Tab-separated table of C-alpha atoms in Angstrom:
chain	number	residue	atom	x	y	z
A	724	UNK	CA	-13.660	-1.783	-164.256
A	725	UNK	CA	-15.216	-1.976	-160.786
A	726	UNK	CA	-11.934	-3.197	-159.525
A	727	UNK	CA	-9.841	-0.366	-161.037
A	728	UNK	CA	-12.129	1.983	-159.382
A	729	UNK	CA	-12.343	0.774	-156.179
A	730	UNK	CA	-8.349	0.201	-156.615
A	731	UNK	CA	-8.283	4.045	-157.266
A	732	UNK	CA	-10.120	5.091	-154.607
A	733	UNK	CA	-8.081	2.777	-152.014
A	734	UNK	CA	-5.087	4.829	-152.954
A	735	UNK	CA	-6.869	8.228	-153.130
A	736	UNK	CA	-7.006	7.303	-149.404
A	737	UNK	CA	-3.803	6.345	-148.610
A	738	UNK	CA	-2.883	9.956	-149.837
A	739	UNK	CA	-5.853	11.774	-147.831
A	740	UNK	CA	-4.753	9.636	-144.540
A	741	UNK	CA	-1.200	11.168	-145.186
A	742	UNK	CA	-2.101	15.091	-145.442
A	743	UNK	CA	-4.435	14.449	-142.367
A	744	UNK	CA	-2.513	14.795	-138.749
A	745	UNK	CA	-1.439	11.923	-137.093
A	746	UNK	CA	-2.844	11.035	-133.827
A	747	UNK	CA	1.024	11.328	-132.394
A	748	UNK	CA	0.883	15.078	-133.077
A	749	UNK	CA	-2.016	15.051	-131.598
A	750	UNK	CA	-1.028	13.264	-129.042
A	751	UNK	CA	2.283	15.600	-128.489
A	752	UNK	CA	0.455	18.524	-128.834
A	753	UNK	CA	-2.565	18.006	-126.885
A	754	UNK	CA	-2.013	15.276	-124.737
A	755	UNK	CA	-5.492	14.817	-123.219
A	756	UNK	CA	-7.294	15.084	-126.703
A	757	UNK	CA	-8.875	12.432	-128.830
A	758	UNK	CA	-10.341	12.725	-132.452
A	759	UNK	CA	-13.386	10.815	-133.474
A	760	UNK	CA	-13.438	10.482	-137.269
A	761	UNK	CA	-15.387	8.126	-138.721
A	762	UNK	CA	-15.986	9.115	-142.491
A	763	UNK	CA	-18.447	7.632	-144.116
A	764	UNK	CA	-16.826	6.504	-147.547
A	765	UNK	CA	-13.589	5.610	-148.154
A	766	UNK	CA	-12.376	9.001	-148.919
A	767	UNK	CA	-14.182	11.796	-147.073
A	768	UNK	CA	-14.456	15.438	-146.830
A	769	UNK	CA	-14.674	15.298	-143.187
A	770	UNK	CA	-11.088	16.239	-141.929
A	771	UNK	CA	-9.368	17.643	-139.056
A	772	UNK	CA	-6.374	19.459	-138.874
A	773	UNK	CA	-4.092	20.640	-135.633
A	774	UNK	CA	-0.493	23.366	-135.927
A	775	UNK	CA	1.452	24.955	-133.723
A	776	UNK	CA	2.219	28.435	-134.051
A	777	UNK	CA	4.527	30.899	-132.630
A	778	UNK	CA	2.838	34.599	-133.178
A	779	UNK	CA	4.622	37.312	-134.187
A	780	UNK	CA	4.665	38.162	-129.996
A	781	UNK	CA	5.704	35.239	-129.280
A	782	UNK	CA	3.026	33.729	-128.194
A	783	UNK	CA	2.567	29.874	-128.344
A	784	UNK	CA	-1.029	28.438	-129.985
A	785	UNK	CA	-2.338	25.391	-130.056
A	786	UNK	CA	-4.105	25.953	-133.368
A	787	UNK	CA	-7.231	23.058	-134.017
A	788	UNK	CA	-10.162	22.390	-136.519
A	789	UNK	CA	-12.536	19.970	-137.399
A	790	UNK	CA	-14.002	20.421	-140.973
A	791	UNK	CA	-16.934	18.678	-143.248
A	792	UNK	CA	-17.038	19.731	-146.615
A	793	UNK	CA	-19.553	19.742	-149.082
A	794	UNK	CA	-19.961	16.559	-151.140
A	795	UNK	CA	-19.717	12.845	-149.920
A	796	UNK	CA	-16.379	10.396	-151.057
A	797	UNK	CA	-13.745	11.952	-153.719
A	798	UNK	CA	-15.735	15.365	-153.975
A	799	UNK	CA	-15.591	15.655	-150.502
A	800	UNK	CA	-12.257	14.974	-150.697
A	801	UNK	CA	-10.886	17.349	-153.131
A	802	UNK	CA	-12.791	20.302	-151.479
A	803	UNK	CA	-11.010	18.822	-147.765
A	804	UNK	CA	-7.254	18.955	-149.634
A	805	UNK	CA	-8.002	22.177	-151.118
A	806	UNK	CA	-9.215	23.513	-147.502
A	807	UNK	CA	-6.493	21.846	-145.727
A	808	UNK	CA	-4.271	23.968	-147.625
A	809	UNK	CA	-5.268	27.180	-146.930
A	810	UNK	CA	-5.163	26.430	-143.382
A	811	UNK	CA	-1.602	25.315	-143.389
A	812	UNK	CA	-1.007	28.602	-145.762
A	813	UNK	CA	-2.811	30.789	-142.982
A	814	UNK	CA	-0.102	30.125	-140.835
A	815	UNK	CA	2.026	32.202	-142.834
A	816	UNK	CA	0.001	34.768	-144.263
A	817	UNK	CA	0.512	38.261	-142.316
A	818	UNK	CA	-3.237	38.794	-142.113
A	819	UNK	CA	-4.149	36.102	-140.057
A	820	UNK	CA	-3.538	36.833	-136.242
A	821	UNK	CA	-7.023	35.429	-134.885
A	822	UNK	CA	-9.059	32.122	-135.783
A	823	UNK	CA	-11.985	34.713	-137.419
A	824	UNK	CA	-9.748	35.875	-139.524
A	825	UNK	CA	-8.159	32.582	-140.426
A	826	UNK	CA	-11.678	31.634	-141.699
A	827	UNK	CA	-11.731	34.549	-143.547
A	828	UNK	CA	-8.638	33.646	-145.224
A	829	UNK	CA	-9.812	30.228	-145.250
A	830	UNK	CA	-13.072	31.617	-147.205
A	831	UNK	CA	-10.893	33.900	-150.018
A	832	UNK	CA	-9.093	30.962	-150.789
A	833	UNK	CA	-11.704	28.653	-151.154
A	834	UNK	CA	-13.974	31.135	-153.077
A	835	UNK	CA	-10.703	31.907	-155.639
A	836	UNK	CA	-9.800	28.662	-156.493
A	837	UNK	CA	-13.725	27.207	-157.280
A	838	UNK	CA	-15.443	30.554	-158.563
A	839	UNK	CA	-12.600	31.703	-160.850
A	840	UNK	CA	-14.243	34.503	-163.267
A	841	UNK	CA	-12.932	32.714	-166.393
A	842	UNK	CA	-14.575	29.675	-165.222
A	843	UNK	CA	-18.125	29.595	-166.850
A	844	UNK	CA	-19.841	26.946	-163.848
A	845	UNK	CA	-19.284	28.347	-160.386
A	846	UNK	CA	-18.570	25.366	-158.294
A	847	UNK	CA	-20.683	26.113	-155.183
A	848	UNK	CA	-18.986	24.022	-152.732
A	849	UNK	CA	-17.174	24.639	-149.018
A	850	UNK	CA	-17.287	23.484	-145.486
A	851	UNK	CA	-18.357	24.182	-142.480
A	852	UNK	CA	-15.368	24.309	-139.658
A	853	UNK	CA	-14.750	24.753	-136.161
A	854	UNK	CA	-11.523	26.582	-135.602
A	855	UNK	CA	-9.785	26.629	-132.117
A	856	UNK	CA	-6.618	28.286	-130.775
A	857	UNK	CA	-5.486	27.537	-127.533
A	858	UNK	CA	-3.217	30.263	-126.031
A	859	UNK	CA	-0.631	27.987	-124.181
A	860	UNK	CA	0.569	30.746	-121.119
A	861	UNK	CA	-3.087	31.252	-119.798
A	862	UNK	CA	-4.844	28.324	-121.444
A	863	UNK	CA	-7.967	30.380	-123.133
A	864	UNK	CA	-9.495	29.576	-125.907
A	865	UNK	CA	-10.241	31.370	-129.189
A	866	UNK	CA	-12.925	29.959	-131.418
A	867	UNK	CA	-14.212	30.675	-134.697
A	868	UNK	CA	-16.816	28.837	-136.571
A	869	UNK	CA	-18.340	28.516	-140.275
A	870	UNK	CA	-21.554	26.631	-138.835
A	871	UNK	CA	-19.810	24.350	-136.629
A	872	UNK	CA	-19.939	25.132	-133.321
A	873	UNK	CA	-17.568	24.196	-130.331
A	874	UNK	CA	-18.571	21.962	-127.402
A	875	UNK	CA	-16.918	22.506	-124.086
A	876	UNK	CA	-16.916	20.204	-121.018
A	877	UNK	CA	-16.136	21.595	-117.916
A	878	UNK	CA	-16.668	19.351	-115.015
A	879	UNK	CA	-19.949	17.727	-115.748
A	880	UNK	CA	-21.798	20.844	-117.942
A	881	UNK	CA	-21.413	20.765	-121.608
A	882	UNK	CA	-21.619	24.587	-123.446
A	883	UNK	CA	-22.088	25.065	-126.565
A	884	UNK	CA	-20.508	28.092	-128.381
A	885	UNK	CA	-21.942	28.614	-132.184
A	886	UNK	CA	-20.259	29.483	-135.211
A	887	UNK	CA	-21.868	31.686	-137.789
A	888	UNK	CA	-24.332	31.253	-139.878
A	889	UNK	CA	-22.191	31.313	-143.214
A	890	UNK	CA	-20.233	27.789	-144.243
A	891	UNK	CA	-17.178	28.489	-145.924
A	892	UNK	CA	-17.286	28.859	-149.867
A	893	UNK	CA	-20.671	29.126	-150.885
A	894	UNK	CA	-22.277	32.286	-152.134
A	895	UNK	CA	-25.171	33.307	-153.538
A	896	UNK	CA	-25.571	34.812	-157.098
A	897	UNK	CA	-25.366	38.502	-156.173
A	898	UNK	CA	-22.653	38.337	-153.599
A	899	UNK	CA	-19.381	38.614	-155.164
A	900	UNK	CA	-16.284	35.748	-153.554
């Protein structure tokens, strides 16, 4: 049995290394970047994510995110695919024109597909996230967080910008998704 597990989970992460970036987009997209991800099981609902977009102004993005979601291993997991998702759908979805509001997005989605009304356990899980856009023409950057923050370095100093308060997903009892 413990081999048909452990066989299962091996090939859960074949399939969660192939929905995450590879480190040649990154690479191609921001060629001074590195990623750091070291989960700590085999499967993981740490994940990071990186698009680029075109806005409806033309304007070229850089679009980044680092995520952890709630639960360790294949919990973890499911919640990161299910995130991942959304993100990739944000790119598409007329509403979303600023990181913020990708969260936002981001959060709806999330909060539809585990606390479904017909549902009678409300699966309280989430993430917290760092989302980034980098505006290619005048290189700023647009950050929104779910309790993540960003770090900058700029010559030797390090700032810290914070994300809000409020992970991704999670609700209490009297707040409605």
């Amino acid at each position: 049995k413990n081999d048909d597990i452990m066989a299962s989970i091996q090939y859960a992460e074949r399939i969660q290394k192939a929905v995450l970036p590879s480190m040649k987009k990154f690479k191609a997209l921001l060629p001074e970047s590195f990623v750091l991800f070291q989960p700590r099981d085999i499967v993981s609902g740490d994940f990071f994510w990186i698009e680029e977009i075109t806005t409806v102004s033309g304007e070229n993005l850089i679009v980044y995110a680092a995520g952890d979601c709630t639960g360790h291993g294949v919990p973890g997991a499911f919640v990161h695919i299910v995130g991942q998702n959304f993100l990739r759908l944000g790119k598409y979805a007329e509403e979303v024109n600023t990181p913020s509001e990708a969260l936002d997005f981001l959060n709806d989605g999330i909060a539809e597909t585990f606390h479904s009304e017909y549902k009678d356990e409300k699966i309280r899980d989430g993430m917290d996230i760092a989302l980034c856009a980098l505006k290619l023409s005048d290189n700023k950057l647009i950050f929104s967080g779910a309790k993540n923050p960003v770090y900058i370095v700029r010559g030797e100093e390090l700032h810290e910008l914070k994300g809000d308060k409020k992970p991704i997903g999670q609700y209490d009892e009297d707040q409605s998704p």
